[in-house]
Coordinates of C-alpha atoms in Angstrom, one line a residue:
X1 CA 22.4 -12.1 -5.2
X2 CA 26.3 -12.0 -5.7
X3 CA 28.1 -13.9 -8.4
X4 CA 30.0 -15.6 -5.5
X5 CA 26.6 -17.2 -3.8
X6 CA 25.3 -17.7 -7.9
X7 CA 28.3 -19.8 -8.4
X8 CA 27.9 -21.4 -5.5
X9 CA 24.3 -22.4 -5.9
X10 CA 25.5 -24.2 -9.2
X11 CA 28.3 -26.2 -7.3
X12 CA 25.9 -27.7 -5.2
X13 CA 23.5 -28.3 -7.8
X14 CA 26.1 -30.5 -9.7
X15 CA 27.6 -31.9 -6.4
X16 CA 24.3 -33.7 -6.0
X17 CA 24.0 -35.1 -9.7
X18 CA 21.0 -33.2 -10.4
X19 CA 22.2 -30.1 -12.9
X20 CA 18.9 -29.6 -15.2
X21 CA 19.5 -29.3 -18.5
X22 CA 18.4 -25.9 -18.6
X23 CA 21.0 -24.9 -16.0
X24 CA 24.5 -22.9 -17.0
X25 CA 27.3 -25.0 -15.5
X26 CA 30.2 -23.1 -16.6
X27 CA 33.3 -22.6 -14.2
X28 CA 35.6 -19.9 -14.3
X29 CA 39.0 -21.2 -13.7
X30 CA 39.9 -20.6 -10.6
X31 CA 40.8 -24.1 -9.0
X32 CA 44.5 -24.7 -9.6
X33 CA 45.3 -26.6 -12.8
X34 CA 45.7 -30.7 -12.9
X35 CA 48.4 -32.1 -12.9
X36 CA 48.9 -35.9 -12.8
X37 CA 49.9 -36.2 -9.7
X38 CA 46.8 -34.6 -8.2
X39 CA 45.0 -37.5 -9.8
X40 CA 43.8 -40.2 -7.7
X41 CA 45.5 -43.2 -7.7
X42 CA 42.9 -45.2 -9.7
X43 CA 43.0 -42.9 -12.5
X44 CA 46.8 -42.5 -12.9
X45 CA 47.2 -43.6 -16.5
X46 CA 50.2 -45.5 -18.1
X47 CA 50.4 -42.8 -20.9
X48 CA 48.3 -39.8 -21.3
X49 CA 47.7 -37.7 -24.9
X50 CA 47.5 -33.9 -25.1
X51 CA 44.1 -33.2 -23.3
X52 CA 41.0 -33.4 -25.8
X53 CA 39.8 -29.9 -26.8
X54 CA 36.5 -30.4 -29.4
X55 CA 33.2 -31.5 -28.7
X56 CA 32.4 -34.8 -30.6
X57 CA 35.3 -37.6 -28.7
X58 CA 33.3 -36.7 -25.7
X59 CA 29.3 -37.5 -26.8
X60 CA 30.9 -40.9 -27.2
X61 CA 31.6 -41.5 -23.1
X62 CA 29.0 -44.4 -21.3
X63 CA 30.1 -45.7 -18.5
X64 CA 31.3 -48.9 -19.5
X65 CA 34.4 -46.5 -20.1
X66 CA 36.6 -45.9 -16.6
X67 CA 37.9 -43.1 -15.5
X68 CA 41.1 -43.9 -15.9
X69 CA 40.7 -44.8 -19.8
X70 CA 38.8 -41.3 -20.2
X71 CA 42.6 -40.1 -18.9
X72 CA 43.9 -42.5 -21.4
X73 CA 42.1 -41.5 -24.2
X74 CA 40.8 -37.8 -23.7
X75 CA 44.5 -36.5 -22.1
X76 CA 44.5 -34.5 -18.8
X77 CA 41.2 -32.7 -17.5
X78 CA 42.1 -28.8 -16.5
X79 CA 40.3 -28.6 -13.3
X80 CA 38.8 -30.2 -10.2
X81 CA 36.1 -28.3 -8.8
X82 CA 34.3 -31.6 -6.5
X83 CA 33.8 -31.6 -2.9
X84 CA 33.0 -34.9 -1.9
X85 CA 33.1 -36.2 -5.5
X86 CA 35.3 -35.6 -8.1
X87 CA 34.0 -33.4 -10.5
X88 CA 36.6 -32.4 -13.5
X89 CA 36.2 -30.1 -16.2
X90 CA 37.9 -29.8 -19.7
X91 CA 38.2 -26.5 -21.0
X92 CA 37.1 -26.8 -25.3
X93 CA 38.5 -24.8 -28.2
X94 CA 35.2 -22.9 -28.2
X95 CA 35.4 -22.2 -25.0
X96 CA 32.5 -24.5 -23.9
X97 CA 33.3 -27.2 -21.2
X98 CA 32.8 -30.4 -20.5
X99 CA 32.0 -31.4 -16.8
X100 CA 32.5 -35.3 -15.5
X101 CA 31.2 -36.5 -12.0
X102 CA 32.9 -39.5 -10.8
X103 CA 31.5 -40.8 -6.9
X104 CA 35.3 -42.2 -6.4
X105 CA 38.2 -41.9 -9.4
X106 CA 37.2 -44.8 -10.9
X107 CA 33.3 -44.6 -12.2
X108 CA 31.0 -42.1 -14.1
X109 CA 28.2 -40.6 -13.0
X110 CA 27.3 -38.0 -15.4
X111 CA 29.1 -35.9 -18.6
X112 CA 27.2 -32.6 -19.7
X113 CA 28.7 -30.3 -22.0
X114 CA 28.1 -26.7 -21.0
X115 CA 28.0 -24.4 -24.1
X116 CA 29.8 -21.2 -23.7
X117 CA 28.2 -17.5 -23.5
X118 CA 24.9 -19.3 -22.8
X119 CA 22.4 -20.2 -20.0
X120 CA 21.8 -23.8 -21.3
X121 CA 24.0 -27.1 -20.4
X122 CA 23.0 -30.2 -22.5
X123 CA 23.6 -33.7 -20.3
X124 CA 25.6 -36.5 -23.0
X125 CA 25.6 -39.1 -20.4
X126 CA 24.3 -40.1 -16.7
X127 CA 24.7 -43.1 -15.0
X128 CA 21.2 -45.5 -15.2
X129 CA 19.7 -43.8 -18.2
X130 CA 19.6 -45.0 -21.5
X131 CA 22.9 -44.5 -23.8
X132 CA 21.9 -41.2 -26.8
X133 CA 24.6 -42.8 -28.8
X134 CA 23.5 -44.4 -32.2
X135 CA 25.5 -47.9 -32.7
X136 CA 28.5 -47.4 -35.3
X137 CA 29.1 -43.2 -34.3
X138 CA 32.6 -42.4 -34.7
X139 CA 34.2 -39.6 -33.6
X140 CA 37.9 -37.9 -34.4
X141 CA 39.4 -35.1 -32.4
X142 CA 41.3 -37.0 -30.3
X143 CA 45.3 -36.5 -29.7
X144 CA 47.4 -39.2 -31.6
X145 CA 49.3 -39.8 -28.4
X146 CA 46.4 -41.8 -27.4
X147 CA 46.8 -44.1 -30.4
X148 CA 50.2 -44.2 -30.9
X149 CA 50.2 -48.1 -29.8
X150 CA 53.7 -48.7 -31.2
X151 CA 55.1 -46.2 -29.4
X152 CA 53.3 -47.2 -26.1
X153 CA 54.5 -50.5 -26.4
X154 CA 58.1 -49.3 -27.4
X155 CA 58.0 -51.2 -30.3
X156 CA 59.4 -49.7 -33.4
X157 CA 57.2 -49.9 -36.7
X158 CA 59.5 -49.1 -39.2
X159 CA 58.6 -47.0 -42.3
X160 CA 55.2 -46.5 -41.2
X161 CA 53.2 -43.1 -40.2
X162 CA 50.6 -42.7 -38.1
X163 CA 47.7 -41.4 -40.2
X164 CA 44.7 -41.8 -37.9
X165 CA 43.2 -42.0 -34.6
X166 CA 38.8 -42.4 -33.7
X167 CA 36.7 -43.8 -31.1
X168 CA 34.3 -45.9 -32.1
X169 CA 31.0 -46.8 -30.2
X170 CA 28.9 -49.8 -30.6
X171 CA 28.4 -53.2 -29.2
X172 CA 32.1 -52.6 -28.2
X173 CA 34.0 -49.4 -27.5
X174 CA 36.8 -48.5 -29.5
X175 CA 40.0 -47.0 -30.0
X176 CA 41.5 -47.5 -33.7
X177 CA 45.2 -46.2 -35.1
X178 CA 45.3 -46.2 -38.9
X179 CA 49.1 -46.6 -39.5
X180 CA 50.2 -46.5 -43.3
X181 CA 53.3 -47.6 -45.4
X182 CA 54.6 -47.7 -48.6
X183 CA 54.4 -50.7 -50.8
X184 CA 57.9 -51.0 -51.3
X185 CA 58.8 -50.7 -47.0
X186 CA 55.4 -53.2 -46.7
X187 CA 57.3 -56.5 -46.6
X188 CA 59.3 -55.5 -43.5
X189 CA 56.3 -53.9 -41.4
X190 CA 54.5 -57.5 -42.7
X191 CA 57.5 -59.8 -41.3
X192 CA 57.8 -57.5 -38.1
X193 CA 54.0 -58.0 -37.3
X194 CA 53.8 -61.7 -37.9
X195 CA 57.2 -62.0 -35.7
X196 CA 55.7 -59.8 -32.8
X197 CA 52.0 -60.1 -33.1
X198 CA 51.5 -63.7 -34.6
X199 CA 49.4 -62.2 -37.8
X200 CA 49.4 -64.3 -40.6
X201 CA 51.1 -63.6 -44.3
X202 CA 48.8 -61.4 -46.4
X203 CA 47.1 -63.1 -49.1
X204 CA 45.5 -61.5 -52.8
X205 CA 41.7 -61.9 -52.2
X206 CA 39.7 -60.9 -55.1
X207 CA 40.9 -57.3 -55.9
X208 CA 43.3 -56.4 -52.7
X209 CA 45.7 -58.1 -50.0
X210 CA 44.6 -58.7 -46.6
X211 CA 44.5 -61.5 -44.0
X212 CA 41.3 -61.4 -42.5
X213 CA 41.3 -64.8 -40.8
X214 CA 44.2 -64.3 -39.2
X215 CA 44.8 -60.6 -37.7
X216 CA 47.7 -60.0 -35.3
X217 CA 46.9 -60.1 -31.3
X218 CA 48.4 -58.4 -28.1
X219 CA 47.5 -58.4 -24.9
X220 CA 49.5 -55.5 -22.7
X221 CA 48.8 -54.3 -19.3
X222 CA 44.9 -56.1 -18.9
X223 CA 44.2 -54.2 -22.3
X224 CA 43.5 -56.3 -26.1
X225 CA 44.9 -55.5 -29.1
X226 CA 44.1 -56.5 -32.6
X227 CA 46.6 -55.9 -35.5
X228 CA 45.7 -55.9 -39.0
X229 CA 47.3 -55.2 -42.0
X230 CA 45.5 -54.7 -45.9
X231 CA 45.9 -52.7 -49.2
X232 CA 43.8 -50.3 -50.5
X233 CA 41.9 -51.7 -53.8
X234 CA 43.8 -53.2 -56.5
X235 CA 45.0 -55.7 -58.7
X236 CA 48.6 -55.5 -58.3
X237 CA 50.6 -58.1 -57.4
X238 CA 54.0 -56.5 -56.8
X239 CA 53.9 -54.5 -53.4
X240 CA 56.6 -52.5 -54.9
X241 CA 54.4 -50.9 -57.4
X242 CA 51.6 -50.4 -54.9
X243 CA 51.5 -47.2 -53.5
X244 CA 50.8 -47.9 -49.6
X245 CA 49.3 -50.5 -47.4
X246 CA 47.3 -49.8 -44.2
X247 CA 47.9 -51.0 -40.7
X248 CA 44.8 -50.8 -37.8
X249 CA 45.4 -51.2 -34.5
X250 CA 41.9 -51.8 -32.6
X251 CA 42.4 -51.3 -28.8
X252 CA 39.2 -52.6 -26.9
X253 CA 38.0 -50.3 -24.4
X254 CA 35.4 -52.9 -23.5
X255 CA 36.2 -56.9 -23.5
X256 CA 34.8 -58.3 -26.5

């Protein structure tokens, strides 16, 4: 049989949401590469990262995630390769891929991760069977683009450096930025986000300052936001002696 009609035969298999797991489902590159464009309308994203290229972001997809957040938060897929659905591969560091079906731009049917140099896929995810995630998994990897709220919004958070950016699954899905400052810049960023975001003035509870009964909120483009601001442990009550203070910005994936 030539590789032509072998690569073939494993098209079709996935075009019909029914690759075993035992099957190899990688794709040389020979479709033309993405570009945004070439994305259907419903996935067109308002800001797209550096495309995901490790393993671990991607065991957290369900479908309660749309296609167009995957763009969002995972960055551009390489490749195309669907007839009649959209199937779209993303080329890892280790050379393995990772293959998503969607029936029309907008759902999931199925991820699998196809390991590299080996006749074995693994399925993460497929529409109607039970999630493989456990509750609470987190998972780093991702650009910082895609967490980068400030600078989505176009709203400057002065003094501050973005430290950190996970998805979180559990009874919600996640996207958190871990912003930091230092003490002596932290009553600006403080004003600025009770200004902007309505959070309330950060109180010294027990053995740190935080505010959580009243965290900052934003609502942009359909999408919620919740703003919180804290320092590490201590019992200082000058901020300009403390060395920095933390800043999350919690973007629900799913409604809460």
């Amino acid at each position: 049989m030539s590789k032509y009609r072998q690569w073939a035969i494993k098209l079709l298999i996935i075009v019909g949401c029914s690759l075993p797991m035992t099957t190899s489902a990688r794709f040389p590159a020979k479709s033309p590469a993405l570009t945004k464009s070439m994305l259907p309308r419903a996935m067109q994203p308002r800001y797209m990262p550096a495309t995901t290229r490790s393993i671990a972001p991607f065991r957290l997809i369900t479908d309660r995630l749309s296609m167009k957040q995957v763009v969002e938060v995972f960055g551009l897929p390489d490749r195309d390769i669907g007839s009649g659905i959209y199937i779209y591969i993303y080329d890892l560091a280790d050379r393995s891929q990772v293959i998503i079906g969607s029936p029309d731009g907008k759902r999931l049917l199925y991820v699998i991760h196809s390991q590299a140099n080996k006749q074995q896929s693994a399925e993460l995810f497929r529409t109607g069977s039970p999630a493989k995630i456990v509750p609470g998994t987190v998972a780093k990897g991702i650009d910082r683009n895609a967490c980068d709220f400030f600078k989505q919004w176009r709203a400057q958070l002065p003094k501050s450096t973005l430290n950190d950016c996970e998805l979180k699954h559990g009874q919600l899905d996640l996207l958190i930025a871990t912003y930091t400052v230092k003490g002596k810049d932290a009553t600006i960023v403080e004003k600025l986000l009770q200004q902007r975001f309505q959070m309330g003035k950060l109180r010294f509870i027990c053995c740190g300052w935080e505010n959580p009964e009243q965290p900052g909120r934003y609502r942009r483009d359909g999408d919620s936001y919740q703003i919180s601001m804290f320092s590490g442990e201590t019992l200082e009550k000058d901020w300009r002696k403390i060395d920095r203070f933390h800043i999350t910005v919690t973007k629900y994936l799913t409604e809460p």
